[in-house]
Short mmCIF file of C-alpha atoms and ligand atoms in Angstrom, two decimals:
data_model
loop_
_atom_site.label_atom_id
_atom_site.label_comp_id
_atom_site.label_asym_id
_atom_site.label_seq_id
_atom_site.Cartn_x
_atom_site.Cartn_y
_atom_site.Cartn_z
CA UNK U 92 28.77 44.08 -24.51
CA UNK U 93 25.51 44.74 -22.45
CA UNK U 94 25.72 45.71 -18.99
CA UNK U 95 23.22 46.17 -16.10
CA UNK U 96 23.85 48.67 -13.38
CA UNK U 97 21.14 48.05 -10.53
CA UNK U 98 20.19 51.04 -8.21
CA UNK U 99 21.48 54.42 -10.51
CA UNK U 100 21.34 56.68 -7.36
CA UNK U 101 24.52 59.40 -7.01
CA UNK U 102 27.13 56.51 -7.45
CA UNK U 103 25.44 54.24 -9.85
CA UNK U 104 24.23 57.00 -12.44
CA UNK U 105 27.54 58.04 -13.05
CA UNK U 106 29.45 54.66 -13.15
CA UNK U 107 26.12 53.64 -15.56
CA UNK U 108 26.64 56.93 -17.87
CA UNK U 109 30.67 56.65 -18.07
CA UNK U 110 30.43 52.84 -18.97
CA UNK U 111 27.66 53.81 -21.87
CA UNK U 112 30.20 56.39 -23.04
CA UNK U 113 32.94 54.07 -23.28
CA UNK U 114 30.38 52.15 -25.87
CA UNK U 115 28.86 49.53 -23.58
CA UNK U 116 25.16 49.26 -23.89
CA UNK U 117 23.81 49.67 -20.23
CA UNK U 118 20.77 49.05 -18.68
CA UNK U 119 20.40 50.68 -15.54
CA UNK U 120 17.74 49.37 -12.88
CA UNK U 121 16.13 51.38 -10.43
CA UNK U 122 12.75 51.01 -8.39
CA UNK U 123 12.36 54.40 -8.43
CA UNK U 124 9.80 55.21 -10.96
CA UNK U 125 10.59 59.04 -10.88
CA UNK U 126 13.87 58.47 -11.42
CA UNK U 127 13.95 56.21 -14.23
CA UNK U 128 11.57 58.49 -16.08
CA UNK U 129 13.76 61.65 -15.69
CA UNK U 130 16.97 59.61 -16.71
CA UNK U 131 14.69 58.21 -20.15
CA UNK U 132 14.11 61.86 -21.10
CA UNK U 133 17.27 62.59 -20.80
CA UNK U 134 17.51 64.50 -17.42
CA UNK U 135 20.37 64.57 -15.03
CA UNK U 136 18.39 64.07 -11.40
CA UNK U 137 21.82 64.95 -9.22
CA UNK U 138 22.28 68.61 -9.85
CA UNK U 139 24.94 68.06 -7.69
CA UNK U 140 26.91 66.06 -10.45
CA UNK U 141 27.31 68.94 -13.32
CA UNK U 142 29.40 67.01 -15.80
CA UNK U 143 26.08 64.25 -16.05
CA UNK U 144 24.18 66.12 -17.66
CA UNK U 145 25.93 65.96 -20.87
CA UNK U 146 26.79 61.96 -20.97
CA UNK U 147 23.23 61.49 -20.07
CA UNK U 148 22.18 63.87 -23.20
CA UNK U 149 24.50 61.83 -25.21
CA UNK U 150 24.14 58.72 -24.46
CA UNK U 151 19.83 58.40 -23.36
CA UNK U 152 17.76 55.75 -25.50
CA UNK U 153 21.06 54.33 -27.01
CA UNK U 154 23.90 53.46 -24.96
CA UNK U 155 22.22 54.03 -21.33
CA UNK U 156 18.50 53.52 -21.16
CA UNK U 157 16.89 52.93 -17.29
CA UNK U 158 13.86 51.02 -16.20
CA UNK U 159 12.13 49.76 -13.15
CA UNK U 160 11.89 46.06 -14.43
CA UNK U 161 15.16 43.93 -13.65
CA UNK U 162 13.26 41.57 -16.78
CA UNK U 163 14.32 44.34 -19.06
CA UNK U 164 18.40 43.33 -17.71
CA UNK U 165 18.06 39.07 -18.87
CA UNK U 166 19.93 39.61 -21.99
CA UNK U 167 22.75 41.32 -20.37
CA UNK U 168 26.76 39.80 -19.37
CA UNK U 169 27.30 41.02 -16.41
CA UNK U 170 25.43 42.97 -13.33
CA UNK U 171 27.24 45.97 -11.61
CA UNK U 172 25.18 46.29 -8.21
CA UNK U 173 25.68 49.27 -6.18
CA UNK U 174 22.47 50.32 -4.08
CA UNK U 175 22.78 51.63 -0.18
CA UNK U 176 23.67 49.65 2.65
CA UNK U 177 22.66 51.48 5.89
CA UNK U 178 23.72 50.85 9.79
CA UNK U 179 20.87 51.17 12.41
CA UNK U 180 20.67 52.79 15.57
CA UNK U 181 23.13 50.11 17.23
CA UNK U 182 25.44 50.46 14.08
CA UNK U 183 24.18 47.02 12.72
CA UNK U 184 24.22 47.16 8.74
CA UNK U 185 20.99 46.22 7.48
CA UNK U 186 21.53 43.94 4.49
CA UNK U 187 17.86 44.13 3.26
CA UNK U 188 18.54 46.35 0.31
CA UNK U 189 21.50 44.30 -1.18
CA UNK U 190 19.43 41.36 -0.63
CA UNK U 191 16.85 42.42 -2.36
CA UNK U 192 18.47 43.73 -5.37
CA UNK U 193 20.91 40.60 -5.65
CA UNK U 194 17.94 37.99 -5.42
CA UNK U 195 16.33 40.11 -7.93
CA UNK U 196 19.51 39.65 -10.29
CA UNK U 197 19.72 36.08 -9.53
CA UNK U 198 16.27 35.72 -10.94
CA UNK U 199 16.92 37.04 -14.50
CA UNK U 200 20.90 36.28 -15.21
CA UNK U 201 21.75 34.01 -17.25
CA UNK U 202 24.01 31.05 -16.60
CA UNK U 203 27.75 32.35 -16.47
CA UNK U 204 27.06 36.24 -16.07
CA UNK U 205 29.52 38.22 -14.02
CA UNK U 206 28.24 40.07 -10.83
CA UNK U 207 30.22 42.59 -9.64
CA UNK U 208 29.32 44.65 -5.71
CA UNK U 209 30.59 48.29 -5.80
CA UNK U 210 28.46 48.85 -2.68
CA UNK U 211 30.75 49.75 0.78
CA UNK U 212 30.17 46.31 2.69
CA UNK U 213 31.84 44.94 5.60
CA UNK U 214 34.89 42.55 4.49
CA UNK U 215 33.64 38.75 3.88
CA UNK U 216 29.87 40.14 2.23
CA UNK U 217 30.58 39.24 -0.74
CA UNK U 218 32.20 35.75 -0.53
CA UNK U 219 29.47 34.64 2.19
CA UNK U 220 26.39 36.43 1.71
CA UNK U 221 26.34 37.61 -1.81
CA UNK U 222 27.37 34.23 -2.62
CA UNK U 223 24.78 32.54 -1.20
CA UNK U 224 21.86 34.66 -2.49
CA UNK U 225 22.84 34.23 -5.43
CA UNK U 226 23.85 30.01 -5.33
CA UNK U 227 20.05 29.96 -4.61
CA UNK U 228 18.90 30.46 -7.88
CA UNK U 229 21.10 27.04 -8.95
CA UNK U 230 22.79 28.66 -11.91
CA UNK U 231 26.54 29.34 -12.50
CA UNK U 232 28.02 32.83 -12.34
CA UNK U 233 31.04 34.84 -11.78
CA UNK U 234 30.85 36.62 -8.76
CA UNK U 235 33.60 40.06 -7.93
CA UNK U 236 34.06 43.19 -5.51
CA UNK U 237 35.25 46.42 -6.71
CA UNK U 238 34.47 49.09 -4.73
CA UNK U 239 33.69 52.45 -5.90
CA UNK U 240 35.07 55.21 -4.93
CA UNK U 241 33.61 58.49 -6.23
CA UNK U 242 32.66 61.81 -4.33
CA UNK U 243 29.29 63.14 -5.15
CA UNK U 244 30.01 66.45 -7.11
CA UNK U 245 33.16 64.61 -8.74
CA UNK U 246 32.12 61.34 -9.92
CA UNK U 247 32.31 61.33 -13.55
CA UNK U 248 36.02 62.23 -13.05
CA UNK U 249 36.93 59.99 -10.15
CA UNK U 250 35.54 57.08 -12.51
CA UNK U 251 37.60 58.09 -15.25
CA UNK U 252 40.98 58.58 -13.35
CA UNK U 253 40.95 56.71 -10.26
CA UNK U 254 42.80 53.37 -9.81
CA UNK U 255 39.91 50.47 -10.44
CA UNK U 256 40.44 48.33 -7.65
CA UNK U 257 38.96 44.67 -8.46
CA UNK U 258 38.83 41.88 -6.32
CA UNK U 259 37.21 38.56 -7.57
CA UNK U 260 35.73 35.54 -5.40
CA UNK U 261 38.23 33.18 -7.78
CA UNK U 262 40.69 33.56 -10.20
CA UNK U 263 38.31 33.34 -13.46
CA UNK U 264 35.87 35.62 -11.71
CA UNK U 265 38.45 38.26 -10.90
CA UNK U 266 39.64 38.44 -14.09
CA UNK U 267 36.58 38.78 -16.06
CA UNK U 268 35.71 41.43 -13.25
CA UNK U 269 39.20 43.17 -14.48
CA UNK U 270 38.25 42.45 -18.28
CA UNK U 271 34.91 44.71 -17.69
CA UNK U 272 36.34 47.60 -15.96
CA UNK U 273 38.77 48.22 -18.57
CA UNK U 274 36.48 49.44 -21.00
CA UNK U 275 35.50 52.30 -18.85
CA UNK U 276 38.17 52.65 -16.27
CA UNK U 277 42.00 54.14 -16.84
CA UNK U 278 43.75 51.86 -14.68
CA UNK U 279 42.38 48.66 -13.16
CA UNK U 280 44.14 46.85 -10.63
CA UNK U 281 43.40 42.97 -9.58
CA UNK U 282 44.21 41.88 -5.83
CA UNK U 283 43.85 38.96 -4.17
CA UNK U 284 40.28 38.69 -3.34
CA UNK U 285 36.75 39.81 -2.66
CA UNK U 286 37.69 40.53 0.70
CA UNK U 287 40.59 42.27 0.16
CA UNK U 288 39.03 44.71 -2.03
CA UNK U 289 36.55 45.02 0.33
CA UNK U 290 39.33 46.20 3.23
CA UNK U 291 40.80 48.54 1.02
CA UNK U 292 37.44 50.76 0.96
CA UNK U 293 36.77 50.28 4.39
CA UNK U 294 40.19 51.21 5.36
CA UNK U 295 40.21 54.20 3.53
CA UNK U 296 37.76 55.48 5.26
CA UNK U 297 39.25 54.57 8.69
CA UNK U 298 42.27 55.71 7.66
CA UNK U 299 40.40 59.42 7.01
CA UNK U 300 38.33 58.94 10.45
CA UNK U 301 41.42 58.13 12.96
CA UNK U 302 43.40 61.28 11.52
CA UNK U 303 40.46 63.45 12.06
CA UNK U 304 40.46 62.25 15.50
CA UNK U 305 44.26 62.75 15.44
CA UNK U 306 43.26 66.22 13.97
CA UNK U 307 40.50 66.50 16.37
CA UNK U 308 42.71 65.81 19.68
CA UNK U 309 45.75 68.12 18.29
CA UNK U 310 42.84 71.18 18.09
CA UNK U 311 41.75 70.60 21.57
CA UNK U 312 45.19 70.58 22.98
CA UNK U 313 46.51 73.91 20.77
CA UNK U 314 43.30 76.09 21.91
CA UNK U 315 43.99 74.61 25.41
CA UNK U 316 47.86 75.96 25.29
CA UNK U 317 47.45 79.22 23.33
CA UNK U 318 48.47 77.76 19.74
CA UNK U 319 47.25 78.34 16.38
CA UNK U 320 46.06 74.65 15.28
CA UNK U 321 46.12 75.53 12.13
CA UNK U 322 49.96 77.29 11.86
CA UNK U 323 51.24 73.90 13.73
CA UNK U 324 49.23 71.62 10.64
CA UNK U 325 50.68 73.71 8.32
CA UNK U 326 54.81 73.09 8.95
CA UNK U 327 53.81 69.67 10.68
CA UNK U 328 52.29 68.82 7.16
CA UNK U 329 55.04 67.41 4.53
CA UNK U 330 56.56 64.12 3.30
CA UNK U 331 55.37 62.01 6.60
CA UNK U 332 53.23 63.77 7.90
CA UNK U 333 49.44 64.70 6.61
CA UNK U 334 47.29 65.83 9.25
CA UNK U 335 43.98 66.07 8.11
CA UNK U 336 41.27 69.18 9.23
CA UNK U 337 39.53 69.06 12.39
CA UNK U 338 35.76 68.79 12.12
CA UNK U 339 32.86 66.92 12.76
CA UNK U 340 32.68 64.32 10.68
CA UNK U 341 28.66 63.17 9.13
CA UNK U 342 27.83 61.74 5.66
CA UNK U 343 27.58 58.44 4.85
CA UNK U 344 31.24 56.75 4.18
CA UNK U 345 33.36 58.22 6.99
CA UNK U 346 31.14 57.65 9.97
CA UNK U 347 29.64 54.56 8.73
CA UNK U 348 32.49 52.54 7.62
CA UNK U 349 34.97 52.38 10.89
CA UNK U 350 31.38 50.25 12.21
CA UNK U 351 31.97 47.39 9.73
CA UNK U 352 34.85 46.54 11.36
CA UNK U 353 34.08 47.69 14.91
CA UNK U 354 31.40 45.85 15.03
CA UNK U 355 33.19 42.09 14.35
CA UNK U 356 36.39 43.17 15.26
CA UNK U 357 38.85 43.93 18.62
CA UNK U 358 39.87 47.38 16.73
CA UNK U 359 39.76 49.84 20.15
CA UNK U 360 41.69 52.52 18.46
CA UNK U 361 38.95 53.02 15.87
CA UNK U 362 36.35 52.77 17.88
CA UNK U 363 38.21 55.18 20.17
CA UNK U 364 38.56 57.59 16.84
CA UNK U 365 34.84 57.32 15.84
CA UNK U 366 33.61 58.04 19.19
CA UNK U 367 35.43 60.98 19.56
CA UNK U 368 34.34 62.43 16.28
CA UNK U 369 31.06 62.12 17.03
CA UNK U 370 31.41 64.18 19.91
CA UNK U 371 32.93 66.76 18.38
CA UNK U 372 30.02 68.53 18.92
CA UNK U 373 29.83 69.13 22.33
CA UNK U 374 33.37 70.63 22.17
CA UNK U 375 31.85 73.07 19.34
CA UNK U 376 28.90 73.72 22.37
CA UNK U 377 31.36 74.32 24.65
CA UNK U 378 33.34 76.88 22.81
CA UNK U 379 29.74 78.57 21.85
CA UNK U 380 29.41 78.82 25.32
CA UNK U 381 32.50 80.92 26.22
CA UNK U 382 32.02 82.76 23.11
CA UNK U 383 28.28 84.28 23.96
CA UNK U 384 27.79 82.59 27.68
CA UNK U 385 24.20 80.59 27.88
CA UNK U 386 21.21 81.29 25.94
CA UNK U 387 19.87 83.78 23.10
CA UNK U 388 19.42 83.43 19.30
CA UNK U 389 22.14 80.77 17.74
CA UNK U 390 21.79 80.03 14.47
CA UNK U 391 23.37 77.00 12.89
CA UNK U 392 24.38 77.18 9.08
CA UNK U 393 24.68 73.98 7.30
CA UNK U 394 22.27 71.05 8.20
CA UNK U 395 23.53 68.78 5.31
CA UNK U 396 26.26 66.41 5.94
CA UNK U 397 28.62 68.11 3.34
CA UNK U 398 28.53 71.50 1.68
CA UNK U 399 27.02 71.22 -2.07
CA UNK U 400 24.71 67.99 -1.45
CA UNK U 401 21.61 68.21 -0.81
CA UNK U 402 21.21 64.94 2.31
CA UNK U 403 21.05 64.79 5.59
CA UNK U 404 22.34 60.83 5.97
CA UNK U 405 24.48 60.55 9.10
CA UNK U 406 24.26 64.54 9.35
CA UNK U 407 25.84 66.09 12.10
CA UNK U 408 24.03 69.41 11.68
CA UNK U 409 20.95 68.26 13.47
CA UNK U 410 22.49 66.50 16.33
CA UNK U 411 24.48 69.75 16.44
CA UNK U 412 20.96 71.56 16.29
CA UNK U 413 19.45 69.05 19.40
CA UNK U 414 22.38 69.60 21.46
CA UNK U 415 22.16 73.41 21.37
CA UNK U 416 18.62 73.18 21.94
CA UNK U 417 18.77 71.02 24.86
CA UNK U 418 21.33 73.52 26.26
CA UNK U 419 18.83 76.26 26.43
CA UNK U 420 19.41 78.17 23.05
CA UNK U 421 17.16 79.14 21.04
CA UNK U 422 17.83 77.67 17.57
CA UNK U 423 17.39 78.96 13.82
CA UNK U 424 18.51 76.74 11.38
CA UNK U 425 20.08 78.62 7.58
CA UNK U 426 21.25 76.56 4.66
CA UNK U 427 21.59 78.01 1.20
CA UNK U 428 20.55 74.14 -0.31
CA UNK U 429 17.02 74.22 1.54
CA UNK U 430 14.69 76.94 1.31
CA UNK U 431 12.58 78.13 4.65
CA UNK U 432 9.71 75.98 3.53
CA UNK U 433 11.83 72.78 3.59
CA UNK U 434 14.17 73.89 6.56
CA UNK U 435 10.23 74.15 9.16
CA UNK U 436 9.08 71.00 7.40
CA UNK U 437 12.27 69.54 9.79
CA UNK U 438 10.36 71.21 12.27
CA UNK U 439 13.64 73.76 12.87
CA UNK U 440 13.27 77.41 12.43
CA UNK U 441 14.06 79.16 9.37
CA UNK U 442 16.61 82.59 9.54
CA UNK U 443 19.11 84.11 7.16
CA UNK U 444 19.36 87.12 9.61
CA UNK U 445 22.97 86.38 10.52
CA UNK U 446 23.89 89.51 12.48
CA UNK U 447 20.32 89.09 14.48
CA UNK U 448 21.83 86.25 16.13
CA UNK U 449 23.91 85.90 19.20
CA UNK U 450 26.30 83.20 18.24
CA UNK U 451 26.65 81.48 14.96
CA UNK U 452 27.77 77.85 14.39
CA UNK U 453 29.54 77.53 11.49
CA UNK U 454 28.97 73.63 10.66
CA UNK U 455 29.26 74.39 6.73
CA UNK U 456 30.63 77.03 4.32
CA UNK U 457 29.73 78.70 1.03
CA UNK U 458 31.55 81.50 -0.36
CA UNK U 459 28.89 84.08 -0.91
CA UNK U 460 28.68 84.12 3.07
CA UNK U 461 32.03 85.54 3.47
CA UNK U 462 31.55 89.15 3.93
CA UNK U 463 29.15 88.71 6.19
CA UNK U 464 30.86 86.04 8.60
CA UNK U 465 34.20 88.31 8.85
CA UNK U 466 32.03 91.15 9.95
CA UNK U 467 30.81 88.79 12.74
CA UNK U 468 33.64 86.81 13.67
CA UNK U 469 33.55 87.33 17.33
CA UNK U 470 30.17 84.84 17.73
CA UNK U 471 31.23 82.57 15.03
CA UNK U 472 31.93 78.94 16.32
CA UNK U 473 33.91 77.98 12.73
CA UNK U 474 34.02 74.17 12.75
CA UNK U 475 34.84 74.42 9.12
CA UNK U 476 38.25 76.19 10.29
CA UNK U 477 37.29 78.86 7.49
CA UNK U 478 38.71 81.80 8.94
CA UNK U 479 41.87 79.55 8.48
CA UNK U 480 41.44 79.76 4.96
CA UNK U 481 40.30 83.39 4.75
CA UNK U 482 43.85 84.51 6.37
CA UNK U 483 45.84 82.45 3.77
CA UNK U 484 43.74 83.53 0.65
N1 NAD R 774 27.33 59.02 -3.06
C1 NAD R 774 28.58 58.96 -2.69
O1 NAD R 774 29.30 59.98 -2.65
C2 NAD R 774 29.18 57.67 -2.29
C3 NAD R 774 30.45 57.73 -1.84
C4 NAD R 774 31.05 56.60 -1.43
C5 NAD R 774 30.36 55.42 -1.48
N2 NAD R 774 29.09 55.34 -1.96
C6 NAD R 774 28.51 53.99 -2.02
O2 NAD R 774 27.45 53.87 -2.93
C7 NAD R 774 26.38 53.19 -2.29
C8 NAD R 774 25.10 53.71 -2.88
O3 NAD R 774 25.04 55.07 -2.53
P1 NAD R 774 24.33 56.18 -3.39
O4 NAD R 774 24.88 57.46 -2.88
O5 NAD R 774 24.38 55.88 -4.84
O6 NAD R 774 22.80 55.98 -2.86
P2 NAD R 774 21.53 56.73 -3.41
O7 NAD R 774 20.57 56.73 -2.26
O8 NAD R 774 21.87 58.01 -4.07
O9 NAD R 774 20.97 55.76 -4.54
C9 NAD R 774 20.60 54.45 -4.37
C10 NAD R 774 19.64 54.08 -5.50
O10 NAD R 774 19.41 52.67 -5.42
C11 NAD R 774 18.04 52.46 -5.74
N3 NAD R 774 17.65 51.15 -5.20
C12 NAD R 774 17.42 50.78 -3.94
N4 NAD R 774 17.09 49.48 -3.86
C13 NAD R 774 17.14 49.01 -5.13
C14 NAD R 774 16.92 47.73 -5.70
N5 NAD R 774 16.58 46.65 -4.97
N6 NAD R 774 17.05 47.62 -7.04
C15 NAD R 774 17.36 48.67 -7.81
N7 NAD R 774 17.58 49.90 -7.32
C16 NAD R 774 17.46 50.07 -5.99
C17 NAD R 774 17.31 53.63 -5.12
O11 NAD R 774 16.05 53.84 -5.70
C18 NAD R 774 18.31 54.77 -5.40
O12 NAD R 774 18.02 55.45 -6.61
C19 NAD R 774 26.57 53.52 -0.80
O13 NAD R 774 26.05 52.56 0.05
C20 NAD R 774 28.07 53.54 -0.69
O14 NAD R 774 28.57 52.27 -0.49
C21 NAD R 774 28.49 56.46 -2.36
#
């Protein structure tokens, strides 16, 4: 069976290079030009994504070969399509790049090819929109959801061992959907609809965003009455009860998905949860503040969104970094993913001098900092809640 998978950025690559292993022939379709090339010659561009590298190796100029030119995708049965959908300023998703890629699909499928969105959307996309971009081009098709549900640095495995959830936009559609998935996928399970697969993703993430809130709230209230946050999570935490780490939460599933429903929906609890993640950050200020009193050196460590990968999308590090500045501190920026080069072409300032610095705010960890942050705990803000960990190691 041939397969295309359009846009192979950190979740297509992998779902592209675990279908080829499972002997599919894939084409995978990207506009990136750079990208494509490095994937031909049998590179793995996410360093982040170790176990690539091999399948890639493997599998490059037979079973998975990438190109720029959706043309190159006509012969194939059925389109997996999972390229970016972003939210503005306002929160609005901007459906230009799914547009795009699905028109571009509808112009070289042939007549009864199954599409398949893997993209996070807000529930209905794919039974209204997707739907109609493609009915444009007059020909028949088969049209499912199933959303993906990898973590960058853990793909390959997710893919391989995480329930398949498929959701079709009719009977015949789903199934074929289910039918495809199986060759790659351990366990594949069929609900109702496009749009409830497309709730399950989103509410996952909700799910993860109202019990850091929970978290969030709980952490306030134990500093505020002398408790250890992190003792009460620990015997609160068993059968019923799973309270997740406090934090601030950035990236771009978390805080972007509690907006597809906010934004359509009367759901005041999770707007209530997301805005009170998001400022997170002034509480971390706050407790900088009593730590080292106003001013000085502060340095922040961590500007991407998550430890290990390399992006800023949705970042909290540099509102973190704005708010400190705006307070009067005078800001250094470390990450051990960026060197000083990339870290002043943000326009931040570049230290690794950790015990130069008046206060330190701890928005990401890596292990090879440990010595030195327990010799400076006293000016550490530790958002991460890593001392936590430190004490039960
Ligand atoms: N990366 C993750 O950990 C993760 C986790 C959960 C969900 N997701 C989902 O995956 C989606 C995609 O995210 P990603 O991390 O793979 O993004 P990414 O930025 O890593 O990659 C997207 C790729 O799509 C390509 N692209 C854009 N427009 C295209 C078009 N019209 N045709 C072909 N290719 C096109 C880009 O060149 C890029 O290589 C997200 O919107 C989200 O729903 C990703």
């Amino acid at each position: 069976m041939r397969i295309a998978v359009i846009g192979l950025g950190k979740a297509g690559l992998p779902l592209a290079a675990v279908a080829a292993d499972s002997g599919l022939q894939v084409l995978g379709v990207d506009l990136d030009p750079a990208r494509v090339e490095k994937i031909n010659s049998g590179k793995n561009p996410i360093p982040e994504e170790p176990e690539l590298e091999a399948l890639i190796k493997k599998h490059v100029g037979q079973n998975l070969v990438a190109s720029t030119r959706y043309e190159d995708a006509s012969a194939c049965e059925a389109f997996i399509v999972i390229v970016p959908l972003f939210i503005d300023e306002q929160h609005k998703p901007d459906f230009s790049i799914l547009e795009k890629a699905f028109k571009s699909v509808a112009a070289v499928m042939k007549p009864g090819s199954l599409i398949v969105l893997e993209t996070t959307v807000p529930p209905g996309t794919t039974e209204a929109r997707v739907k109609q971009w493609l009915d444009a081009s007059g020909k028949n098709f088969k049209l499912a959801y199933s959303p993906e549900r990898i973590m960058t640095g853990y793909s390959v495995s997710r893919y391989r061992e995480f329930p398949k959830v498929v959701g079709g936009v009719d009977k015949e559609s789903g199934l074929a959907a289910v039918k495809l998935y199986k060759h790659f996928c351990k366990a594949v399970r069929l609900v109702s609809n496009a749009r409830t697969a497309e709730l399950i993703k989103v509410a996952e993430g909700i799910y993860r965003d109202g019990n850091i809130a929970i978290a969030n709230e709980l952490f306030k209230v134990s500093n505020k009455i002398g408790v250890d946050f992190y003792e009460v999570r620990r015997f609160a935490n068993h059968q019923f009860c799973h309270i997740h780490k406090p934090g601030s939460v950035g990236g771009h599933c978390i805080p972007v998905y509690p907006w597809f429903l906010i934004n359509e929906q009367d759901v005041p609890l999770i707007r209530h949860a997301r805005e009170f993640n998001d400022q997170m950050i002034e509480y971390y200020a706050d407790m900088l503040e009593q730590k080292i009193g106003t001013g000085g050196k502060v340095l922040v460590v961590g500007i991407t969104f998550r430890e290990g990968v390399k992006e800023l999308a949705y970042t909290r590090g540099i509102p973190m970094i704005k708010l400190l500045q705006q307070r009067g501190y005078d800001v250094f920026v470390y990450d051990p993913m960026y060197t000083e080069e990339e870290i002043k072409a943000l326009n931040f300032k570049y230290s690794k001098t950790f015990n130069s610095m008046k206060g330190i705010v701890m928005m990401n960890y890596y292990p090879e900092l440990k010595d030195t942050l327990l010799t400076l705990k006293q000016r550490i803000v530790d958002v991460k809640g890593v001392f936590n960990d430190f004490a039960a190691d």
